[in-house]
Amino acid sequence: MKEVNFIFVTGGVTSSLGKGIISASLAKLLQSRGYSVTIQKIDPYINIDPGTLNPYEHGECFVTDDGAETDLDLGHYERFLNISTSQANNVTTGRIYQTVINKERKGEYLGKTVQIVPHITDEIKRRIKLLSKQNFDFVITEIGGTVGDIESLPYIEAVRQLKWELEGRSVVIHLTLVPYLSASKELKTKPTQHSVKMLLENGVQPDILVLRTERTLTDDVRNKVAKFCNVSLSSVIESIDVSTIYEVPLLMQNEKLDEAVLRKLNFKIEEQPKLTKWKEIVDKIKNPKITLTIGLVGKYVELPDAYKSINESLLHAGAENDAKPIIKYIHSEQITPETVAEMMKDCDGILVAPGFGHRGIDGKIEAVKYARENNIPFLGICLGMQCAVIEFARNVLNLNNAHSTEMYRNTPFPVIDLMEEQKNIIDMGGTMRLGAYDCNISKDSKAFKAYKKEKIKERHRHRYEFNNNFKTKFEEAGMIATGINPESDLVEIMELTTNDWFVGVQFHPEYKSTVLVPHPIFISFIEASLKNKNKINTKNG
Ligand code: GLN
């Protein structure tokens, strides 16, 4: 087995500096040099996973093939690297403590006092090393939170210990902020110095500093940081703001972040990878030939992080079509029969987002009705598909008050209903239908045109399903189940034959779109929306 190298990424000064993007960018650069790389995210909160967290707290919950509900940074890792991650790629304090406490209850500590050091730190180290069993050249571990937080301490301590245990096979990258003070027209390095000092107090000397800045760093600033923070000048890396996150790997290549890492680990540094395809896509994103407007209907629209993977999937699919989707976020609570036309009139395509609970549901159903009646390309994802089913039941099949039993338990027409195996579940965490499931697609469908194959596997995160008792009624009226799970017979895709492009998917295609391999459903949706845009333009012109 080859020797694995560990790269730790910590953050200082403030949160939201983009540790996830820097980690993914570094991984991308190492991957394009031919190394195998994986990334792990450590979240210092007590929740077992972000599955029970409100999007206001934590943005989107990303789901892996193996059904883990994880941090949205794993989405970035997959999109940048074109690899699948798993449960092992996301560790939380909740999981660490749960494991240790379970072991204690089983008597595995043989009467010893169980303590943060060594028991919690040992469990942290075990989780970090777990990934190395899969034969990677590099494991990048991103430590969430900010150095100095009480929650981060055991992780920094684990890094300190690992640095010694790994004898030269580890690198610590510390990400900080260099703010610009407009009053004095200066970039300030003091926050970085203090943050490094804090790491040093915990026994960790960073090897490389990545400085997030809004302005180009002067040589003076770089020299100062190198001198006061005990790193070489070539280990001071600038991370300046860019218009698309997909430019960051190119920026890091210019700054030679990958070379700094390889040098520390005594690797031979070969020629820089060309990243030709990647550069082409970044160029398409930055200089699109055409733009189009996609209305994204949801209840967290003031918080685009809640729909991170959808936003990125639209962008990838746009680039594939030489176009840039401008996402118009439409608050479902503001959509009424009176406002819908005005709110949707400039949308070339309409996407109704996933979600839970009653808030905003009527607006979502209204948005579907508008898309259906005006033949606007429509993509409904998870709850979005369920809304399309409810709308069709009410307005085409005339099933008054048809609903999902999630919103209206005693609806006379439960067209969306709880799965049998979900009925007795009480716990909220990790109990939905999660992860990848098979789906068979019928040949004569929009979905088949998009995927160009009959058997697919897509990721799920929901409790409710289309109620098969109504299937014949729906199909007779033109809403066809074109994707079916072969084992359970559950409906995975619904399409409206009367419209040009109207597709609802019970799964989440957005979790599988990557920069280099955009998702077929999104590509097809953007294609249809572009056609619709041209149609409108021709009509008006
Ligand atoms: N609330 C719906 C369900 O649980 C849809 C979930 C979703 O959109 N992810 O089935």
XYZ file of C-alpha atoms and ligand atoms in Angstrom:
551
model
C 0.000 0.000 0.000
C 1.319 3.443 -0.853
C 2.102 6.051 1.744
C -0.664 8.569 2.174
C 0.039 12.246 2.674
C -2.245 14.367 4.812
C -3.073 17.993 4.176
C -4.933 19.897 6.867
C -6.755 23.107 6.043
C -7.625 25.402 8.941
C -9.158 28.848 8.966
C -8.566 31.971 11.001
C -9.920 35.503 11.566
C -13.438 34.973 10.207
C -15.631 32.225 8.862
C -16.759 32.073 5.212
C -13.285 32.619 3.766
C -13.778 29.776 1.334
C -11.777 26.937 2.908
C -13.940 24.464 1.001
C -13.174 26.070 -2.359
C -9.446 26.342 -1.599
C -9.377 22.683 -0.512
C -11.284 21.616 -3.637
C -9.016 23.741 -5.848
C -5.858 22.267 -4.359
C -7.333 18.797 -4.783
C -8.130 19.604 -8.409
C -4.534 20.682 -9.068
C -3.088 17.574 -7.438
C -5.589 15.397 -9.276
C -4.613 16.912 -12.621
C -0.999 16.094 -11.834
C -2.095 12.451 -11.774
C -2.399 11.935 -8.012
C -5.420 10.373 -6.371
C -6.955 12.720 -3.855
C -9.924 12.820 -1.544
C -11.239 15.546 0.733
C -12.864 15.319 4.109
C -14.837 17.977 5.947
C -14.894 18.157 9.715
C -17.769 20.103 11.225
C -17.351 21.051 14.856
C -21.048 21.096 15.787
C -22.810 18.580 18.021
C -25.446 17.572 15.472
C -24.743 14.084 14.164
C -25.160 15.400 10.629
C -26.652 18.511 8.989
C -29.767 16.519 7.971
C -31.772 17.945 10.839
C -30.454 21.497 10.400
C -32.619 24.243 8.982
C -31.189 25.678 5.721
C -31.101 29.093 7.470
C -28.523 27.594 9.823
C -26.381 25.686 7.428
C -27.380 26.153 3.782
C -28.037 23.092 1.664
C -27.707 19.555 2.939
C -25.713 17.553 0.393
C -26.487 13.841 -0.030
C -23.934 11.234 -1.096
C -24.480 7.963 -2.985
C -24.332 5.999 0.251
C -27.115 8.122 1.704
C -25.123 10.355 4.045
C -26.598 13.781 4.725
C -23.558 16.016 4.652
C -22.129 19.506 4.541
C -22.509 21.453 1.300
C -18.723 21.587 0.899
C -18.862 17.929 -0.156
C -20.869 19.144 -3.122
C -17.972 21.402 -4.088
C -15.539 18.524 -3.730
C -17.596 16.319 -6.035
C -18.184 19.095 -8.564
C -14.505 20.021 -8.733
C -13.055 16.516 -8.664
C -15.717 14.528 -10.456
C -15.519 11.849 -7.766
C -18.131 10.456 -5.384
C -17.737 11.107 -1.692
C -19.263 9.097 1.134
C -20.182 9.170 4.796
C -16.493 8.961 5.726
C -15.874 12.314 4.015
C -17.922 14.246 6.562
C -17.202 14.039 10.274
C -19.009 15.999 12.972
C -18.357 16.463 16.666
C -21.712 14.754 17.219
C -20.502 11.622 15.467
C -17.164 11.631 17.303
C -18.823 11.896 20.720
C -21.515 9.385 19.814
C -18.864 6.802 18.916
C -16.854 7.434 22.072
C -19.924 7.363 24.329
C -21.214 4.151 22.708
C -17.824 2.547 23.316
C -17.885 3.707 26.907
C -21.335 2.136 27.419
C -20.029 -1.144 26.033
C -17.240 -1.036 28.575
C -14.549 -0.826 25.920
C -12.455 1.661 27.891
C -11.939 -0.976 30.615
C -12.751 1.233 33.564
C -10.623 4.206 32.508
C -11.828 7.810 32.792
C -12.934 8.874 29.318
C -11.487 12.270 28.397
C -11.195 14.734 25.505
C -7.482 13.930 25.306
C -6.793 11.130 24.444
C -10.185 9.538 23.748
C -11.911 12.218 21.696
C -8.684 13.186 19.921
C -7.949 9.509 19.197
C -11.379 9.112 17.623
C -10.766 12.264 15.528
C -7.436 10.860 14.360
C -9.033 7.493 13.567
C -11.676 9.181 11.405
C -9.036 11.211 9.556
C -6.911 8.133 8.921
C -9.907 6.032 7.877
C -9.849 7.516 4.388
C -6.184 6.656 3.915
C -7.199 2.973 3.748
C -8.619 3.628 0.282
C -5.188 4.025 -1.321
C -5.121 7.764 -1.947
C -1.931 9.777 -2.472
C -3.434 12.695 -0.576
C -6.172 13.106 1.987
C -7.155 16.738 2.455
C -8.951 17.396 5.732
C -10.772 20.688 6.025
C -11.379 21.660 9.629
C -14.586 23.671 9.829
C -14.930 26.696 12.081
C -12.303 29.235 12.992
C -9.143 28.750 15.028
C -9.812 30.102 18.477
C -13.346 28.688 18.685
C -13.859 26.448 21.712
C -15.318 23.774 19.414
C -12.218 23.629 17.194
C -9.746 22.931 19.985
C -9.853 19.111 20.006
C -9.386 19.093 16.227
C -6.371 21.394 16.322
C -4.959 19.178 19.079
C -5.513 16.114 16.874
C -3.696 17.877 14.008
C -0.823 18.729 16.353
C -0.474 15.095 17.365
C -0.803 13.813 13.810
C 1.922 16.157 12.580
C 4.356 14.300 14.837
C 2.985 10.840 14.181
C 3.047 11.230 10.405
C 6.733 12.195 10.344
C 6.860 14.569 7.427
C 3.806 13.251 5.595
C 1.605 16.185 6.552
C 1.142 19.824 5.646
C -0.926 22.443 7.435
C -2.470 25.175 5.326
C -3.976 28.073 7.232
C -6.443 30.383 5.520
C -6.852 33.925 6.827
C -8.156 37.320 5.841
C -6.105 40.370 4.905
C -8.586 43.231 5.141
C -8.216 46.509 3.262
C -8.791 49.662 5.275
C -9.976 52.320 2.905
C -9.402 55.149 5.410
C -5.677 54.449 5.516
C -5.587 52.805 2.045
C -3.744 49.807 3.462
C -3.918 46.033 3.524
C -3.647 44.875 7.120
C -1.696 41.791 8.176
C -2.256 41.941 11.928
C -5.350 39.681 11.967
C -3.282 37.052 10.138
C -0.409 37.421 12.584
C -2.767 37.008 15.547
C -4.461 34.038 14.010
C -1.160 32.259 13.366
C -0.113 33.089 16.917
C -3.268 31.400 18.164
C -2.434 28.275 16.167
C 1.089 28.373 17.590
C -0.303 28.571 21.120
C -2.007 25.290 20.325
C 1.271 23.826 19.118
C 0.673 23.987 15.373
C 2.961 25.906 13.032
C 1.233 26.335 9.670
C 3.380 25.447 6.650
C 1.466 27.479 4.099
C -0.686 30.591 4.473
C -3.468 31.377 2.048
C -4.500 35.003 2.378
C -7.990 35.943 1.287
C -8.031 39.511 0.019
C -10.066 41.893 -2.075
C -6.919 43.626 -3.433
C -3.656 42.319 -4.843
C -1.091 41.725 -2.107
C 1.995 43.894 -2.369
C 5.461 42.326 -1.980
C 5.671 44.242 1.227
C 2.610 42.519 2.645
C 3.817 39.086 1.525
C 7.239 39.655 3.077
C 5.764 40.880 6.307
C 3.470 37.873 6.628
C 6.325 35.466 5.832
C 8.589 37.085 8.391
C 6.103 37.361 11.256
C 4.406 34.029 10.712
C 7.503 31.826 10.220
C 6.812 30.661 6.683
C 8.856 30.991 3.513
C 7.865 33.653 1.009
C 6.813 31.023 -1.541
C 4.389 29.662 1.053
C 2.446 32.922 1.206
C -0.388 32.455 -1.255
C -2.813 35.130 -2.379
C -6.477 34.267 -2.792
C -8.160 37.231 -4.391
C -11.914 37.531 -5.087
C -12.998 36.133 -8.460
C -16.248 36.170 -10.393
C -16.675 32.375 -10.423
C -15.461 29.803 -7.912
C -14.314 27.635 -10.817
C -11.543 30.141 -11.489
C -9.976 29.479 -8.089
C -7.982 26.378 -9.197
C -6.445 28.493 -11.975
C -5.662 31.239 -9.500
C -4.090 28.736 -7.111
C -2.052 27.340 -9.969
C -0.698 30.835 -10.712
C 0.138 31.225 -7.055
C 1.739 27.744 -7.088
C -0.179 26.442 -4.083
C 0.160 22.857 -5.331
C 3.912 23.277 -5.787
C 4.273 24.667 -2.277
C 2.484 21.572 -0.931
C 4.494 19.128 -3.053
C 7.749 20.805 -2.052
C 6.919 20.478 1.651
C 6.254 16.793 1.145
C 9.440 16.267 -0.882
C 7.693 15.362 -4.123
C 9.404 15.921 -7.440
C 7.686 18.844 -9.145
C 6.855 18.059 -12.747
C 5.485 20.419 -15.356
C 2.253 22.262 -14.537
C -0.920 20.517 -15.709
C -2.642 22.345 -18.569
C -6.250 22.116 -17.325
C -7.372 22.760 -20.903
C -10.963 21.529 -20.591
C -11.376 23.267 -17.234
C -10.155 26.580 -18.688
C -12.565 26.235 -21.599
C -15.490 25.832 -19.206
C -14.413 28.756 -17.033
C -14.201 30.841 -20.187
C -17.715 29.787 -21.190
C -19.004 30.716 -17.745
C -17.300 34.104 -17.844
C -18.071 34.958 -21.466
C -21.391 33.348 -22.377
C -22.758 33.754 -25.886
C -26.286 34.178 -24.580
C -28.084 34.533 -21.271
C -31.459 33.179 -20.227
C -33.620 33.579 -17.148
C -34.538 30.640 -14.971
C -37.129 31.270 -12.277
C -36.168 29.321 -9.166
C -39.192 28.998 -6.933
C -38.513 28.207 -3.286
C -38.980 29.495 0.223
C -35.310 30.096 1.044
C -34.633 32.407 -1.882
C -33.025 35.085 0.289
C -30.390 32.462 1.029
C -28.922 31.120 -2.237
C -26.722 28.673 -0.271
C -29.914 26.716 0.418
C -30.001 25.815 -3.287
C -26.246 25.586 -3.834
C -26.173 22.402 -5.915
C -29.116 23.533 -8.055
C -27.418 26.869 -8.794
C -24.203 25.112 -9.756
C -25.978 22.473 -11.867
C -27.746 25.216 -13.830
C -24.415 26.940 -14.366
C -22.704 23.722 -15.577
C -25.583 22.930 -17.921
C -25.584 26.531 -19.143
C -21.886 26.359 -20.068
C -22.555 23.098 -21.915
C -25.154 25.019 -23.962
C -22.851 28.073 -24.392
C -25.280 30.041 -22.271
C -25.432 31.588 -18.849
C -28.587 31.116 -16.799
C -29.475 34.154 -14.748
C -31.297 32.736 -11.765
C -34.305 34.744 -10.705
C -35.133 33.707 -7.151
C -38.858 33.781 -6.617
C -40.248 33.569 -3.103
C -42.994 30.962 -3.096
C -44.859 32.770 -0.311
C -45.294 35.785 -2.582
C -46.818 33.863 -5.476
C -50.600 34.106 -5.686
C -53.050 33.725 -8.602
C -52.901 37.535 -8.866
C -49.099 37.945 -8.795
C -47.950 34.826 -10.637
C -48.023 36.164 -14.207
C -46.141 39.323 -13.316
C -43.546 37.399 -11.284
C -42.942 34.756 -13.951
C -43.297 36.739 -17.142
C -39.575 37.070 -17.880
C -38.717 33.432 -17.056
C -37.556 31.272 -19.943
C -37.773 28.202 -17.723
C -39.245 27.527 -14.276
C -37.717 25.305 -11.619
C -39.651 24.450 -8.479
C -37.197 23.557 -5.748
C -37.141 20.783 -3.133
C -38.412 21.534 0.354
C -40.258 20.454 3.451
C -43.360 21.596 5.259
C -46.372 23.720 4.474
C -44.884 27.214 4.190
C -44.975 28.513 0.622
C -46.627 25.393 -0.792
C -49.565 27.227 -2.404
C -47.209 29.534 -4.285
C -45.248 26.576 -5.587
C -48.415 24.922 -6.859
C -49.420 28.212 -8.491
C -46.013 28.420 -10.211
C -46.480 24.903 -11.618
C -49.928 25.850 -12.918
C -48.460 28.870 -14.685
C -45.707 26.757 -16.286
C -48.173 24.074 -17.370
C -50.756 26.444 -18.801
C -48.217 28.612 -20.604
C -46.066 25.736 -21.867
C -42.951 27.067 -20.157
C -40.178 24.489 -19.655
C -40.615 23.159 -16.141
C -38.342 21.176 -13.887
C -39.724 20.064 -10.525
C -37.270 18.545 -8.093
C -38.502 16.358 -5.222
C -41.122 18.590 -3.548
C -41.208 20.386 -6.922
C -42.336 17.169 -8.610
C -44.829 16.538 -5.837
C -46.283 20.025 -6.426
C -46.638 19.245 -10.134
C -48.599 16.107 -9.220
C -50.851 17.999 -6.802
C -51.485 20.766 -9.329
C -52.397 18.272 -12.032
C -54.693 16.378 -9.691
C -56.557 19.513 -8.683
C -56.752 21.413 -11.947
C -56.790 18.706 -14.625
C -58.243 15.664 -12.870
C -60.584 17.884 -10.825
C -59.714 16.134 -7.591
C -60.637 18.966 -5.250
C -58.295 19.479 -2.306
C -55.885 16.834 -3.576
C -52.661 17.189 -1.600
C -49.644 15.546 -0.086
C -50.353 14.045 3.307
C -47.247 15.931 4.495
C -49.226 19.182 4.209
C -52.802 17.983 4.667
C -53.066 14.704 6.512
C -56.763 14.100 5.810
C -56.907 15.175 2.198
C -59.638 13.320 0.298
C -57.109 12.648 -2.486
C -53.671 11.800 -1.083
C -51.842 11.879 -4.423
C -48.543 12.163 -2.549
C -48.383 9.937 0.487
C -46.020 8.580 3.104
C -44.240 5.357 2.201
C -45.453 2.370 4.209
C -42.025 1.841 5.799
C -41.953 5.513 6.909
C -45.221 5.344 8.823
C -43.838 4.172 12.155
C -40.641 6.188 12.163
C -40.351 8.679 15.014
C -36.710 9.840 14.795
C -36.073 12.729 12.410
C -32.345 12.225 11.803
C -31.152 10.015 8.941
C -34.516 8.284 8.503
C -35.658 9.511 5.084
C -35.284 7.609 1.818
C -31.664 8.586 1.321
C -28.935 7.986 -1.225
C -28.721 6.346 -4.633
C -31.578 4.210 -5.982
C -32.092 2.607 -9.388
C -34.557 4.003 -11.862
C -35.739 2.527 -15.176
C -36.661 5.071 -17.816
C -39.234 4.481 -20.548
C -37.827 4.955 -24.013
C -40.424 7.336 -25.296
C -39.741 10.159 -22.833
C -37.942 13.452 -22.344
C -35.905 11.784 -19.620
C -34.637 9.138 -22.053
C -33.778 11.830 -24.590
C -31.736 13.536 -21.886
C -29.977 10.518 -20.335
C -29.777 8.473 -23.541
C -30.081 5.309 -21.479
C -32.735 3.239 -19.766
C -31.077 2.500 -16.447
C -29.959 5.300 -14.164
C -29.144 5.749 -10.484
C -30.007 8.967 -8.690
C -29.830 10.242 -5.127
C -32.860 10.718 -2.918
C -33.827 12.653 0.197
C -37.529 12.502 1.015
C -40.239 10.636 2.936
C -43.237 11.030 0.641
C -43.953 9.415 -2.741
C -46.372 9.509 -5.619
C -49.382 7.407 -4.648
C -49.591 4.618 -7.235
C -53.348 4.208 -6.645
C -53.784 7.308 -8.808
C -51.355 6.324 -11.550
C -53.862 5.193 -14.188
C -55.949 8.351 -13.757
C -52.867 10.540 -14.222
C -51.578 8.642 -17.221
C -54.939 8.665 -18.990
C -54.966 12.454 -18.700
C -51.400 12.947 -19.993
C -49.144 12.951 -16.952
C -46.981 9.868 -17.388
C -44.667 8.087 -14.982
C -41.578 7.748 -17.185
C -39.150 6.671 -14.475
C -39.837 3.811 -12.072
C -37.809 2.189 -9.348
C -37.530 -1.467 -10.437
C -37.612 -2.936 -6.910
C -40.307 -0.885 -5.215
C -42.308 0.272 -8.239
C -42.144 3.815 -6.826
C -42.504 6.647 -9.334
C -39.245 8.511 -9.913
C -40.074 10.728 -12.908
C -43.333 12.329 -14.055
C -43.736 14.016 -17.423
C -46.499 15.953 -19.064
C -46.981 14.816 -22.660
C -49.031 17.870 -23.588
C -46.152 20.309 -22.987
C -42.845 20.833 -24.804
C -40.714 20.120 -21.725
C -42.319 19.439 -18.368
C -40.432 17.023 -16.112
C -40.729 16.301 -12.409
C -38.150 14.145 -10.659
C -38.584 12.627 -7.219
C -34.786 12.371 -6.863
C -32.159 15.109 -6.724
C -30.231 15.349 -10.007
C -28.408 18.421 -8.659
C -26.262 16.236 -6.388
C -24.625 14.594 -9.371
C -23.785 17.453 -11.719
C -20.064 18.235 -11.984
C -18.093 20.870 -13.898
C -16.714 18.359 -16.388
C -19.861 16.201 -16.537
C -22.961 18.424 -16.296
C -26.177 16.578 -15.503
C -28.300 15.423 -18.494
C -31.593 16.574 -16.959
C -30.232 20.080 -16.388
C -28.642 20.200 -19.857
C -31.965 19.224 -21.384
C -33.913 21.718 -19.231
C -31.589 24.576 -20.254
C -31.804 23.498 -23.896
C -35.614 23.606 -23.710
C -35.558 26.975 -21.930
C -33.270 28.407 -24.623
C -35.682 27.164 -27.282
C -38.518 28.800 -25.387
C -36.566 32.062 -25.159
C -36.000 32.034 -28.932
C -39.672 31.282 -29.494
C -40.683 34.299 -27.416
C -38.111 36.499 -29.160
C -39.272 35.416 -32.614
C -42.865 36.084 -31.607
C -41.999 39.530 -30.287
C -39.532 40.391 -33.028
N -41.000 17.080 1.781
C -40.988 16.140 0.709
C -40.774 14.714 1.206
O -40.269 14.505 2.280
C -39.969 16.495 -0.337
C -38.549 16.474 0.139
C -37.582 17.205 -0.750
O -37.992 18.035 -1.557
N -36.297 16.947 -0.578
O -41.089 13.785 0.521
